[in-house]
GROMACS .gro file of C-alpha atoms in nm:
model
  130
    1MET     CA    1   0.000   0.000   0.000
    2ILE     CA    2   0.133   0.341  -0.098
    3LYS     CA    3   0.126   0.586   0.189
    4SER     CA    4   0.349   0.886   0.130
    5PRO     CA    5   0.264   1.157  -0.124
    6TYR     CA    6   0.606   1.103  -0.282
    7ASP     CA    7   0.534   0.732  -0.337
    8LYS     CA    8   0.195   0.820  -0.490
    9TYR     CA    9   0.365   1.070  -0.722
   10ARG     CA   10   0.631   0.815  -0.816
   11GLN     CA   11   0.374   0.549  -0.896
   12SER     CA   12   0.170   0.797  -1.099
   13SER     CA   13   0.475   0.917  -1.293
   14VAL     CA   14   0.572   0.558  -1.379
   15GLN     CA   15   0.218   0.474  -1.491
   16THR     CA   16   0.188   0.782  -1.714
   17SER     CA   17   0.538   0.785  -1.867
   18SER     CA   18   0.624   0.683  -2.221
   19PRO     CA   19   0.861   0.387  -2.272
   20SER     CA   20   1.148   0.625  -2.350
   21GLN     CA   21   1.077   0.826  -2.033
   22LEU     CA   22   1.081   0.501  -1.834
   23VAL     CA   23   1.425   0.415  -1.971
   24VAL     CA   24   1.553   0.759  -1.870
   25MET     CA   25   1.404   0.702  -1.522
   26LEU     CA   26   1.594   0.372  -1.501
   27TYR     CA   27   1.919   0.546  -1.593
   28ASP     CA   28   1.845   0.815  -1.333
   29GLY     CA   29   1.792   0.549  -1.068
   30ALA     CA   30   2.108   0.357  -1.157
   31ILE     CA   31   2.313   0.678  -1.151
   32ARG     CA   32   2.161   0.786  -0.818
   33PHE     CA   33   2.225   0.446  -0.656
   34ALA     CA   34   2.581   0.432  -0.788
   35ARG     CA   35   2.650   0.780  -0.646
   36THR     CA   36   2.504   0.676  -0.311
   37GLY     CA   37   2.728   0.367  -0.324
   38ILE     CA   38   3.031   0.590  -0.379
   39GLU     CA   39   2.930   0.801  -0.078
   40GLY     CA   40   2.916   0.480   0.125
   41LEU     CA   41   3.270   0.396   0.015
   42LYS     CA   42   3.394   0.740   0.114
   43GLN     CA   43   3.240   0.694   0.460
   44ASN     CA   44   3.359   0.333   0.492
   45ASP     CA   45   2.994   0.226   0.513
   46TYR     CA   46   3.034  -0.092   0.313
   47GLU     CA   47   2.683  -0.214   0.384
   48ALA     CA   48   2.535   0.100   0.222
   49THR     CA   49   2.787   0.069  -0.060
   50SER     CA   50   2.694  -0.290  -0.133
   51LEU     CA   51   2.321  -0.223  -0.108
   52ASN     CA   52   2.327   0.077  -0.341
   53LEU     CA   53   2.572  -0.058  -0.597
   54GLY     CA   54   2.358  -0.374  -0.598
   55LYS     CA   55   2.048  -0.166  -0.674
   56ALA     CA   56   2.231   0.001  -0.963
   57GLN     CA   57   2.332  -0.343  -1.093
   58THR     CA   58   1.972  -0.462  -1.071
   59ILE     CA   59   1.859  -0.169  -1.285
   60ILE     CA   60   2.132  -0.236  -1.541
   61SER     CA   61   2.027  -0.603  -1.550
   62GLU     CA   62   1.671  -0.488  -1.619
   63LEU     CA   63   1.794  -0.266  -1.903
   64MET     CA   64   1.984  -0.565  -2.044
   65SER     CA   65   1.680  -0.791  -2.027
   66THR     CA   66   1.461  -0.548  -2.221
   67LEU     CA   67   1.690  -0.513  -2.523
   68ASP     CA   68   1.549  -0.622  -2.858
   69ASN     CA   69   1.821  -0.855  -2.987
   70SER     CA   70   1.688  -0.838  -3.343
   71VAL     CA   71   1.818  -0.480  -3.362
   72GLU     CA   72   2.190  -0.448  -3.430
   73ILE     CA   73   2.252  -0.168  -3.177
   74SER     CA   74   2.122  -0.392  -2.897
   75LYS     CA   75   2.439  -0.602  -2.915
   76GLY     CA   76   2.654  -0.296  -2.852
   77LEU     CA   77   2.426  -0.176  -2.574
   78TYR     CA   78   2.432  -0.520  -2.413
   79SER     CA   79   2.813  -0.516  -2.409
   80MET     CA   80   2.810  -0.163  -2.265
   81TYR     CA   81   2.566  -0.263  -1.990
   82GLU     CA   82   2.768  -0.576  -1.918
   83TYR     CA   83   3.088  -0.374  -1.878
   84THR     CA   84   2.912  -0.111  -1.664
   85ASN     CA   85   2.779  -0.387  -1.441
   86TYR     CA   86   3.130  -0.534  -1.419
   87LEU     CA   87   3.267  -0.195  -1.308
   88LEU     CA   88   3.009  -0.172  -1.030
   89VAL     CA   89   3.094  -0.522  -0.909
   90GLN     CA   90   3.465  -0.435  -0.908
   91ALA     CA   91   3.399  -0.106  -0.727
   92ASN     CA   92   3.214  -0.299  -0.458
   93ILE     CA   93   3.467  -0.583  -0.424
   94GLN     CA   94   3.780  -0.370  -0.445
   95LYS     CA   95   3.628  -0.070  -0.261
   96GLN     CA   96   3.736   0.156  -0.549
   97PRO     CA   97   3.511   0.455  -0.614
   98ASP     CA   98   3.687   0.533  -0.945
   99LYS     CA   99   3.535   0.217  -1.099
  100ALA     CA  100   3.186   0.331  -0.994
  101GLU     CA  101   3.264   0.680  -1.126
  102GLU     CA  102   3.355   0.528  -1.461
  103ALA     CA  103   3.027   0.334  -1.461
  104ILE     CA  104   2.836   0.656  -1.383
  105GLY     CA  105   3.010   0.823  -1.677
  106TYR     CA  106   2.887   0.554  -1.915
  107LEU     CA  107   2.536   0.560  -1.767
  108THR     CA  108   2.524   0.940  -1.798
  109ASP     CA  109   2.638   0.927  -2.162
  110LEU     CA  110   2.384   0.655  -2.242
  111ARG     CA  111   2.110   0.855  -2.067
  112GLU     CA  112   2.189   1.167  -2.269
  113THR     CA  113   2.202   0.966  -2.592
  114TRP     CA  114   1.866   0.811  -2.510
  115ILE     CA  115   1.712   1.154  -2.445
  116GLN     CA  116   1.845   1.287  -2.779
  117ALA     CA  117   1.726   0.978  -2.968
  118SER     CA  118   1.378   1.000  -2.817
  119LYS     CA  119   1.356   1.372  -2.911
  120ILE     CA  120   1.449   1.285  -3.269
  121ALA     CA  121   1.194   1.004  -3.275
  122VAL     CA  122   0.920   1.234  -3.144
  123SER     CA  123   1.000   1.507  -3.399
  124GLN     CA  124   1.005   1.252  -3.684
  125SER     CA  125   0.674   1.110  -3.565
  126GLU     CA  126   0.518   1.459  -3.548
  127THR     CA  127   0.649   1.538  -3.898
  128ALA     CA  128   0.511   1.212  -4.036
  129HIS     CA  129   0.170   1.266  -3.875
  130GLY     CA  130   0.163   1.643  -3.897
   0.00000   0.00000   0.00000
């Protein structure tokens, strides 16, 4: 049961978002959890680090599982996600924030690319139907 206004807003925003907006939300979550994991490392709070880097990995695994393998670019994205996941695992095991920072860099780049691609798709769709 959803109690807080924030949780209600979050549920509503997920239910009313387009597929491309949902992907951006996943990137946002993975980036946020990875940053929180880095903060845990800096404070020697390895439980928080493990929990948050694990949440980021779960999101990346979800992104991997939703790829359409019939599209050529999916293979490259899969490899990118796999490597990003690997970096987060290494950051957690080796307690090295630079590995998580590298992963955040890739996630941020992918997020920005996704936003640009979805803007292009929307403008092409409006032109085709307009």
